Structures are given as C-alpha cells and as structure tokens.
Amino acid sequence: MVIDFLRKKNKQKAVLWAIKENCSCFMSSITYFELMAGATSESKQEDVKKVCKWVPVLNLDKNIAGLAANIFRILKKENNLIEFRDIFIAATAIWHEFSLATFNDKHFERVDSLNLHHFE
C-alpha cells in the first residue's frame, strides 16, 4: 500500500489515500524497515518519513514477538512457512486487532487469525 502511494504522482489516486479517508491507518515497524531499506536516496527516505506522519508506526514489542513466535511454530508445523518479516507484520496487525490491507495476500493468507483485506 505505502509503496504504491509513494510511487504515484497523483497521491489521491492511491489506494492508501482512499483507505486513509475512511479508516485509521498504521504500519508495523517491520514495514517501516522495509520501506527505509528500499529507499535508495535521501529524498526517498524523506518521503517515507512524511508518510509516517499520518500513518503512524506500531513498534515491535515482546507481546508481538511472542505472537509472531506462535505463528511461526504453527506455520512450520504445517510446512507452510512465510518470511519472518511477513510473520511480524501479521502479528502486529493481529495483536492490535487491526485488518491488514495488502496488494500481496499470497503469504498472509496462510495466517488463520489474520483479518486480511486484499486490493488489486
């Protein structure tokens, strides 16, 4: 969602803009990490920081880490693991009782207790 928003010239046409108009939006600290790691210039890093002024970052804590560990064990037992980052993002949404909005639900749909909203 945020990458789509950052790439669009007309920000009001981004899905994130429409969601933000109707809902409170947050991102996990893992998402923030992914965005900053992919920001290849100072101006792109500043763009990410600007988005975070109206899409607050939810920090990873021991409660979320514990929930992520449970999700990991379940997925491993089912031989259905996803990337650690996605597990932490899912755990953040579940812990805070938020829905996860994404364009890529292929991995997230494996997490049973996650309320997922897919967009195209």
Coordinates of C-alpha atoms in Angstrom, one line a residue:
M1 CA 0.0 0.0 0.0
V2 CA 2.6 2.5 1.0
I3 CA 5.0 1.7 -1.9
D4 CA 2.1 2.2 -4.3
F5 CA 1.3 5.6 -2.6
L6 CA 5.0 6.7 -2.8
R7 CA 5.2 5.8 -6.5
K8 CA 2.0 7.5 -7.6
K9 CA 2.4 11.1 -8.9
N10 CA -1.2 11.8 -8.1
K11 CA -1.4 10.6 -4.4
Q12 CA -5.2 10.9 -4.3
K13 CA -5.4 8.0 -6.8
A14 CA -3.5 5.7 -4.5
V15 CA -5.5 3.0 -2.6
L16 CA -3.8 4.2 0.7
W17 CA -5.3 7.6 0.2
A18 CA -8.8 6.2 -0.1
I19 CA -8.3 3.9 2.9
K20 CA -6.9 6.8 5.0
E21 CA -10.0 8.9 4.1
N22 CA -12.3 6.3 5.8
C23 CA -10.2 4.5 8.3
S24 CA -7.3 4.9 10.7
C25 CA -4.1 3.5 9.2
F26 CA -1.0 2.2 10.8
M27 CA 2.1 0.4 9.7
S28 CA 4.3 -2.1 11.6
S29 CA 7.9 -1.2 12.4
I30 CA 8.8 -4.0 10.1
T31 CA 7.0 -2.3 7.2
Y32 CA 8.9 0.9 8.1
F33 CA 12.2 -1.1 8.0
E34 CA 11.3 -2.5 4.5
L35 CA 10.4 1.0 3.2
M36 CA 13.5 2.6 4.6
A37 CA 15.8 -0.2 3.4
G38 CA 14.3 0.2 -0.1
A39 CA 14.6 4.0 -0.1
T40 CA 17.7 4.4 -2.3
S41 CA 18.2 8.2 -1.8
E42 CA 17.8 10.8 0.9
S43 CA 14.7 12.2 -0.9
K44 CA 13.0 8.8 -0.9
Q45 CA 13.8 8.3 2.7
E46 CA 12.3 11.8 3.5
D47 CA 9.2 10.7 1.5
V48 CA 8.8 7.6 3.8
K49 CA 9.2 9.8 6.9
K50 CA 6.5 12.2 5.6
V51 CA 4.1 9.3 5.1
C52 CA 4.8 8.2 8.7
K53 CA 3.5 11.5 10.0
W54 CA 0.0 10.4 9.0
V55 CA 0.4 6.6 9.0
P56 CA 1.9 6.0 12.5
V57 CA 4.4 3.2 13.1
L58 CA 3.5 0.5 15.6
N59 CA 6.6 -0.7 17.4
L60 CA 7.5 -4.3 17.8
D61 CA 7.4 -5.4 21.5
K62 CA 7.6 -8.6 23.4
N63 CA 3.8 -9.3 23.0
I64 CA 4.0 -9.1 19.3
A65 CA 7.3 -11.0 19.2
G66 CA 5.6 -13.8 21.3
L67 CA 2.6 -13.9 19.0
A68 CA 4.9 -14.0 16.0
A69 CA 6.7 -17.0 17.5
N70 CA 3.4 -18.8 17.9
I71 CA 2.5 -18.0 14.3
F72 CA 6.0 -19.3 13.2
R73 CA 5.5 -22.6 15.1
I74 CA 2.1 -23.2 13.6
L75 CA 3.2 -22.4 10.0
K76 CA 6.4 -24.5 10.5
K77 CA 4.3 -27.5 11.8
E78 CA 2.1 -27.1 8.7
N79 CA 5.2 -26.9 6.5
N80 CA 3.8 -23.6 5.3
L81 CA 6.3 -21.0 6.5
I82 CA 6.4 -17.5 5.2
E83 CA 9.1 -14.8 5.5
F84 CA 9.9 -13.7 9.1
R85 CA 9.1 -10.1 8.1
D86 CA 5.6 -11.1 7.0
I87 CA 5.1 -13.0 10.2
F88 CA 6.0 -10.0 12.3
I89 CA 3.7 -7.7 10.1
A90 CA 0.8 -10.2 10.6
A91 CA 1.5 -10.5 14.3
T92 CA 1.4 -6.7 14.7
A93 CA -2.0 -6.5 13.0
I94 CA -3.4 -9.4 15.0
W95 CA -2.1 -8.1 18.3
H96 CA -3.7 -4.6 17.7
E97 CA -6.9 -6.2 16.3
F98 CA -6.4 -4.4 13.0
S99 CA -7.1 -5.6 9.5
L100 CA -4.1 -5.9 7.2
A101 CA -4.5 -4.2 3.8
T102 CA -2.2 -5.5 1.1
F103 CA -1.8 -6.0 -2.6
N104 CA 0.0 -9.3 -2.0
D105 CA -2.0 -11.7 0.1
K106 CA -0.3 -14.8 -1.1
H107 CA 1.8 -15.2 2.1
F108 CA -0.5 -13.5 4.5
E109 CA -3.5 -15.7 3.8
R110 CA -1.6 -18.6 5.5
V111 CA -2.1 -16.9 8.8
D112 CA -5.5 -18.1 10.0
S113 CA -6.3 -15.5 12.6
L114 CA -5.4 -12.5 10.4
N115 CA -8.2 -10.3 9.1
L116 CA -6.9 -9.6 5.6
H117 CA -8.2 -7.1 3.0
H118 CA -6.8 -7.7 -0.5
F119 CA -6.7 -4.9 -3.0
E120 CA -5.7 -5.0 -6.7

